[in-house]
mmCIF file of C-alpha atoms in Angstrom:
data_model
loop_
_atom_site.group_PDB
_atom_site.id
_atom_site.type_symbol
_atom_site.label_atom_id
_atom_site.label_comp_id
_atom_site.label_asym_id
_atom_site.label_seq_id
_atom_site.Cartn_x
_atom_site.Cartn_y
_atom_site.Cartn_z
ATOM 1 C CA ASN A 1 -50.993 7.661 51.264
ATOM 2 C CA ALA A 2 -48.205 10.267 51.392
ATOM 3 C CA GLY A 3 -45.169 8.064 50.672
ATOM 4 C CA VAL A 4 -42.272 10.449 49.959
ATOM 5 C CA THR A 5 -43.006 14.159 49.992
ATOM 6 C CA GLN A 6 -40.606 16.788 48.697
ATOM 7 C CA THR A 7 -40.891 20.491 49.417
ATOM 8 C CA PRO A 8 -40.779 22.858 47.677
ATOM 9 C CA LYS A 9 -41.752 21.670 44.202
ATOM 10 C CA PHE A 10 -40.267 24.687 42.432
ATOM 11 C CA ARG A 11 -37.771 27.346 43.455
ATOM 12 C CA VAL A 12 -35.769 30.083 41.790
ATOM 13 C CA LEU A 13 -32.628 31.245 43.610
ATOM 14 C CA LYS A 14 -30.108 33.945 42.917
ATOM 15 C CA THR A 15 -26.444 32.979 42.802
ATOM 16 C CA GLY A 16 -25.041 32.923 46.327
ATOM 17 C CA GLN A 17 -28.361 32.400 48.105
ATOM 18 C CA SER A 18 -28.914 29.426 50.358
ATOM 19 C CA MET A 19 -31.849 27.077 50.699
ATOM 20 C CA THR A 20 -32.912 23.746 52.147
ATOM 21 C CA LEU A 21 -34.906 21.058 50.377
ATOM 22 C CA LEU A 22 -36.970 18.801 52.602
ATOM 23 C CA CYS A 23 -37.715 15.135 51.984
ATOM 24 C CA ALA A 24 -40.203 13.440 54.296
ATOM 25 C CA GLN A 25 -41.251 9.777 54.244
ATOM 26 C CA ASP A 26 -43.892 8.013 56.293
ATOM 27 C CA MET A 27 -42.923 4.392 55.518
ATOM 28 C CA ASN A 28 -40.369 3.943 58.311
ATOM 29 C CA HIS A 29 -37.610 3.430 55.714
ATOM 30 C CA GLU A 30 -34.023 3.325 56.921
ATOM 31 C CA TYR A 31 -32.422 4.399 53.629
ATOM 32 C CA MET A 32 -32.908 7.813 52.079
ATOM 33 C CA TYR A 33 -31.256 9.364 49.036
ATOM 34 C CA TRP A 34 -30.896 12.669 47.243
ATOM 35 C CA TYR A 35 -30.336 12.703 43.472
ATOM 36 C CA ARG A 36 -30.090 15.322 40.817
ATOM 37 C CA GLN A 37 -31.267 14.830 37.256
ATOM 38 C CA ASP A 38 -29.808 16.830 34.401
ATOM 39 C CA PRO A 39 -30.719 16.532 30.712
ATOM 40 C CA GLY A 40 -28.873 13.697 28.987
ATOM 41 C CA MET A 41 -27.047 12.638 32.170
ATOM 42 C CA GLY A 42 -29.517 10.530 34.074
ATOM 43 C CA LEU A 43 -29.901 10.536 37.836
ATOM 44 C CA ARG A 44 -26.795 11.069 39.954
ATOM 45 C CA LEU A 45 -26.495 10.397 43.655
ATOM 46 C CA ILE A 46 -25.629 13.449 45.773
ATOM 47 C CA HIS A 47 -25.792 12.132 49.344
ATOM 48 C CA TYR A 48 -27.490 9.292 51.102
ATOM 49 C CA SER A 49 -28.328 8.050 54.585
ATOM 50 C CA VAL A 50 -28.602 4.517 55.924
ATOM 51 C CA GLY A 51 -30.326 5.508 59.129
ATOM 52 C CA GLU A 52 -31.151 8.302 61.536
ATOM 53 C CA GLY A 53 -28.094 10.376 62.353
ATOM 54 C CA THR A 54 -26.005 8.996 59.454
ATOM 55 C CA THR A 55 -25.072 10.548 56.124
ATOM 56 C CA ALA A 56 -22.620 9.680 53.375
ATOM 57 C CA LYS A 57 -21.380 11.214 50.140
ATOM 58 C CA GLY A 58 -22.531 10.013 46.776
ATOM 59 C CA GLU A 59 -21.236 10.651 43.283
ATOM 60 C CA VAL A 60 -21.653 14.461 43.178
ATOM 61 C CA PRO A 61 -21.620 15.820 46.764
ATOM 62 C CA ASP A 62 -19.729 19.085 46.270
ATOM 63 C CA GLY A 63 -21.734 22.199 47.089
ATOM 64 C CA TYR A 64 -24.354 20.299 49.081
ATOM 65 C CA ASN A 65 -24.812 19.321 52.715
ATOM 66 C CA VAL A 66 -27.346 16.975 54.262
ATOM 67 C CA SER A 67 -28.780 16.077 57.636
ATOM 68 C CA ARG A 68 -30.888 13.211 58.935
ATOM 69 C CA LEU A 69 -31.806 14.261 62.479
ATOM 70 C CA LYS A 70 -35.089 12.359 62.354
ATOM 71 C CA LYS A 71 -35.646 9.045 60.613
ATOM 72 C CA GLN A 72 -38.489 10.364 58.519
ATOM 73 C CA ASN A 73 -36.722 13.498 57.232
ATOM 74 C CA PHE A 74 -33.696 13.987 54.998
ATOM 75 C CA LEU A 75 -32.673 17.584 54.330
ATOM 76 C CA LEU A 76 -30.529 18.785 51.434
ATOM 77 C CA GLY A 77 -28.863 22.152 51.836
ATOM 78 C CA LEU A 78 -27.247 24.490 49.362
ATOM 79 C CA GLU A 79 -25.110 26.992 51.253
ATOM 80 C CA SER A 80 -24.201 29.216 48.295
ATOM 81 C CA ALA A 81 -26.159 28.356 45.182
ATOM 82 C CA ALA A 82 -24.458 28.352 41.781
ATOM 83 C CA PRO A 83 -25.975 28.202 38.281
ATOM 84 C CA SER A 84 -24.421 24.716 37.903
ATOM 85 C CA GLN A 85 -26.840 23.543 40.582
ATOM 86 C CA THR A 86 -29.818 24.251 38.354
ATOM 87 C CA SER A 87 -31.414 20.832 38.133
ATOM 88 C CA VAL A 88 -34.327 18.655 39.141
ATOM 89 C CA TYR A 89 -33.765 17.104 42.561
ATOM 90 C CA PHE A 90 -35.325 13.808 43.566
ATOM 91 C CA CYS A 91 -35.485 12.194 46.951
ATOM 92 C CA ALA A 92 -36.027 8.464 47.404
ATOM 93 C CA SER A 93 -36.381 6.114 50.337
ATOM 94 C CA GLY A 94 -36.188 2.373 50.779
ATOM 95 C CA THR A 95 -35.301 -0.532 53.012
ATOM 96 C CA GLY A 96 -32.068 -1.509 51.291
ATOM 97 C CA ILE A 97 -30.443 -2.124 47.921
ATOM 98 C CA SER A 98 -32.177 -5.457 47.458
ATOM 99 C CA TYR A 99 -35.631 -3.968 47.807
ATOM 100 C CA GLY A 100 -37.705 -1.446 45.908
ATOM 101 C CA TYR A 101 -37.515 2.311 46.278
ATOM 102 C CA THR A 102 -40.108 5.059 46.496
ATOM 103 C CA PHE A 103 -39.395 8.396 44.870
ATOM 104 C CA GLY A 104 -40.650 11.852 45.630
ATOM 105 C CA SER A 105 -42.158 13.954 42.867
ATOM 106 C CA GLY A 106 -39.089 16.140 42.473
ATOM 107 C CA THR A 107 -38.020 19.749 43.064
ATOM 108 C CA ARG A 108 -37.193 21.900 40.074
ATOM 109 C CA LEU A 109 -34.504 24.378 41.121
ATOM 110 C CA THR A 110 -33.261 27.203 38.951
ATOM 111 C CA VAL A 111 -30.263 29.291 40.001
ATOM 112 C CA VAL A 112 -29.914 32.572 38.138
ATOM 113 C CA LYS B 1 -17.372 4.695 30.516
ATOM 114 C CA ASN B 2 -20.584 4.682 32.510
ATOM 115 C CA GLU B 3 -21.016 1.674 34.778
ATOM 116 C CA VAL B 4 -24.587 1.266 33.528
ATOM 117 C CA GLU B 5 -25.297 1.492 29.822
ATOM 118 C CA GLN B 6 -28.743 1.436 28.271
ATOM 119 C CA SER B 7 -29.810 0.944 24.685
ATOM 120 C CA PRO B 8 -31.400 2.315 22.715
ATOM 121 C CA GLN B 9 -31.418 5.935 23.915
ATOM 122 C CA ASN B 10 -34.636 6.622 22.044
ATOM 123 C CA LEU B 11 -37.241 4.227 20.748
ATOM 124 C CA THR B 12 -40.383 4.893 18.744
ATOM 125 C CA ALA B 13 -42.907 2.116 18.247
ATOM 126 C CA GLN B 14 -46.389 1.619 16.886
ATOM 127 C CA GLU B 15 -49.139 0.596 19.246
ATOM 128 C CA GLY B 16 -49.187 -3.164 19.682
ATOM 129 C CA GLU B 17 -45.494 -3.729 18.998
ATOM 130 C CA PHE B 18 -43.212 -5.772 21.263
ATOM 131 C CA ILE B 19 -40.611 -3.548 22.911
ATOM 132 C CA THR B 20 -37.183 -4.476 24.258
ATOM 133 C CA ILE B 21 -34.931 -2.149 26.234
ATOM 134 C CA ASN B 22 -31.462 -3.314 27.195
ATOM 135 C CA CYS B 23 -29.217 -2.609 30.155
ATOM 136 C CA SER B 24 -25.586 -3.658 30.535
ATOM 137 C CA TYR B 25 -23.504 -3.053 33.628
ATOM 138 C CA SER B 26 -19.852 -3.421 34.491
ATOM 139 C CA VAL B 27 -19.916 -3.836 38.272
ATOM 140 C CA GLY B 28 -20.865 -6.695 40.543
ATOM 141 C CA ILE B 29 -24.434 -6.240 41.701
ATOM 142 C CA SER B 30 -26.722 -7.224 44.514
ATOM 143 C CA ALA B 31 -29.804 -6.011 42.712
ATOM 144 C CA LEU B 32 -30.904 -4.349 39.491
ATOM 145 C CA HIS B 33 -33.880 -2.026 39.297
ATOM 146 C CA TRP B 34 -36.064 -0.928 36.416
ATOM 147 C CA LEU B 35 -37.767 2.433 36.875
ATOM 148 C CA GLN B 36 -40.305 4.339 34.819
ATOM 149 C CA GLN B 37 -40.290 8.112 34.622
ATOM 150 C CA HIS B 38 -43.534 9.584 33.382
ATOM 151 C CA PRO B 39 -43.668 12.617 31.077
ATOM 152 C CA GLY B 40 -44.707 14.669 34.106
ATOM 153 C CA GLY B 41 -41.468 13.720 35.858
ATOM 154 C CA GLY B 42 -42.619 11.254 38.504
ATOM 155 C CA ILE B 43 -40.500 8.108 38.968
ATOM 156 C CA VAL B 44 -41.990 4.718 39.718
ATOM 157 C CA SER B 45 -40.146 1.534 40.612
ATOM 158 C CA LEU B 46 -41.193 -1.268 38.233
ATOM 159 C CA PHE B 47 -38.993 -4.220 39.130
ATOM 160 C CA MET B 48 -36.174 -5.277 41.392
ATOM 161 C CA LEU B 49 -34.187 -8.272 40.107
ATOM 162 C CA SER B 50 -31.325 -10.296 41.476
ATOM 163 C CA SER B 51 -31.780 -13.283 39.168
ATOM 164 C CA GLY B 52 -34.063 -14.806 36.570
ATOM 165 C CA LYS B 53 -37.219 -13.167 35.374
ATOM 166 C CA LYS B 54 -40.161 -11.185 36.713
ATOM 167 C CA LYS B 55 -43.490 -10.376 35.089
ATOM 168 C CA HIS B 56 -46.067 -7.745 35.944
ATOM 169 C CA GLY B 57 -48.938 -7.361 33.523
ATOM 170 C CA ARG B 58 -47.477 -6.591 30.083
ATOM 171 C CA LEU B 59 -44.018 -5.913 31.493
ATOM 172 C CA ILE B 60 -41.316 -8.570 31.729
ATOM 173 C CA ALA B 61 -37.838 -8.069 33.144
ATOM 174 C CA THR B 62 -34.988 -10.535 32.795
ATOM 175 C CA ILE B 63 -31.445 -10.594 34.040
ATOM 176 C CA ASN B 64 -28.374 -12.630 33.112
ATOM 177 C CA ILE B 65 -25.867 -12.275 35.936
ATOM 178 C CA GLN B 66 -23.030 -13.991 34.065
ATOM 179 C CA GLU B 67 -23.387 -11.697 31.055
ATOM 180 C CA LYS B 68 -24.118 -8.617 33.234
ATOM 181 C CA HIS B 69 -27.158 -7.804 31.163
ATOM 182 C CA SER B 70 -30.824 -7.142 31.774
ATOM 183 C CA SER B 71 -33.743 -6.553 29.452
ATOM 184 C CA LEU B 72 -37.120 -4.952 29.935
ATOM 185 C CA HIS B 73 -39.833 -6.136 27.557
ATOM 186 C CA ILE B 74 -43.235 -4.603 26.952
ATOM 187 C CA THR B 75 -45.782 -6.741 25.157
ATOM 188 C CA ALA B 76 -48.664 -5.222 23.186
ATOM 189 C CA SER B 77 -47.328 -1.693 23.686
ATOM 190 C CA HIS B 78 -49.758 1.160 24.199
ATOM 191 C CA PRO B 79 -49.374 4.943 23.994
ATOM 192 C CA ARG B 80 -49.700 5.126 27.789
ATOM 193 C CA ASP B 81 -46.395 3.191 27.977
ATOM 194 C CA SER B 82 -44.640 6.275 26.600
ATOM 195 C CA ALA B 83 -42.091 7.247 29.248
ATOM 196 C CA VAL B 84 -38.407 7.136 30.069
ATOM 197 C CA TYR B 85 -37.292 3.733 31.345
ATOM 198 C CA ILE B 86 -34.286 3.723 33.617
ATOM 199 C CA CYS B 87 -32.027 0.877 34.715
ATOM 200 C CA ALA B 88 -30.236 1.168 38.063
ATOM 201 C CA VAL B 89 -27.916 -1.139 40.002
ATOM 202 C CA ASN B 90 -26.934 -1.534 43.645
ATOM 203 C CA ASP B 91 -26.848 1.798 45.456
ATOM 204 C CA MET B 92 -28.798 3.279 42.608
ATOM 205 C CA ARG B 93 -26.167 3.869 39.944
ATOM 206 C CA PHE B 94 -28.310 4.821 36.995
ATOM 207 C CA GLY B 95 -28.287 4.402 33.289
ATOM 208 C CA ALA B 96 -29.095 7.482 31.225
ATOM 209 C CA GLY B 97 -32.532 6.123 30.379
ATOM 210 C CA THR B 98 -34.407 5.041 27.266
ATOM 211 C CA ARG B 99 -37.089 7.376 25.985
ATOM 212 C CA LEU B 100 -39.964 5.297 24.594
ATOM 213 C CA THR B 101 -42.683 6.805 22.437
ATOM 214 C CA VAL B 102 -45.572 4.582 21.402
ATOM 215 C CA LYS B 103 -47.692 5.981 18.598
ATOM 216 C CA PRO B 104 -51.361 5.046 18.151
#
């Protein structure tokens, strides 16, 4: 019963380093999302995908890139990490805005 | 002004009390979601509403489309209900959350 799996769960990066966060779902969902959660600000949408091979920008896309080469995977990349990208990142998947969503357990990223 | 506003920000209750958390939104919606974020960080989807009322156990969610308002009620609250409750609309535009603490 995997649902949505995020890797890694924790990571510390130095400013300027790059990394990729992986989100994998086994529910055949079309929609996938990446969010960041910062204290006092709630969840904010970074990028999303409505199907394999598609991506779109959300509310706070700057400094991030995404890819959805396979339906089950949605990758979030940081090309040159900055301290402002210190956050908890959540991935979610679903079948559309009128249906429920399943969230991953989150990735806590610290950029020093 | 945030498109999704929740109140209160923080709520402390005694075990057994009836809890109400409110969500107001300023955009047209296709659906409104209530989510629960546990102290450990995990997020669970509680309800998806497009009209009326839904009930699951001790949780009740209502929505008034004309007034652009939704409420989440918890009856007979219990310390295990302590969590952050988040309202979200459409393509997951989120409120800032309501932190609920239920004391025994």
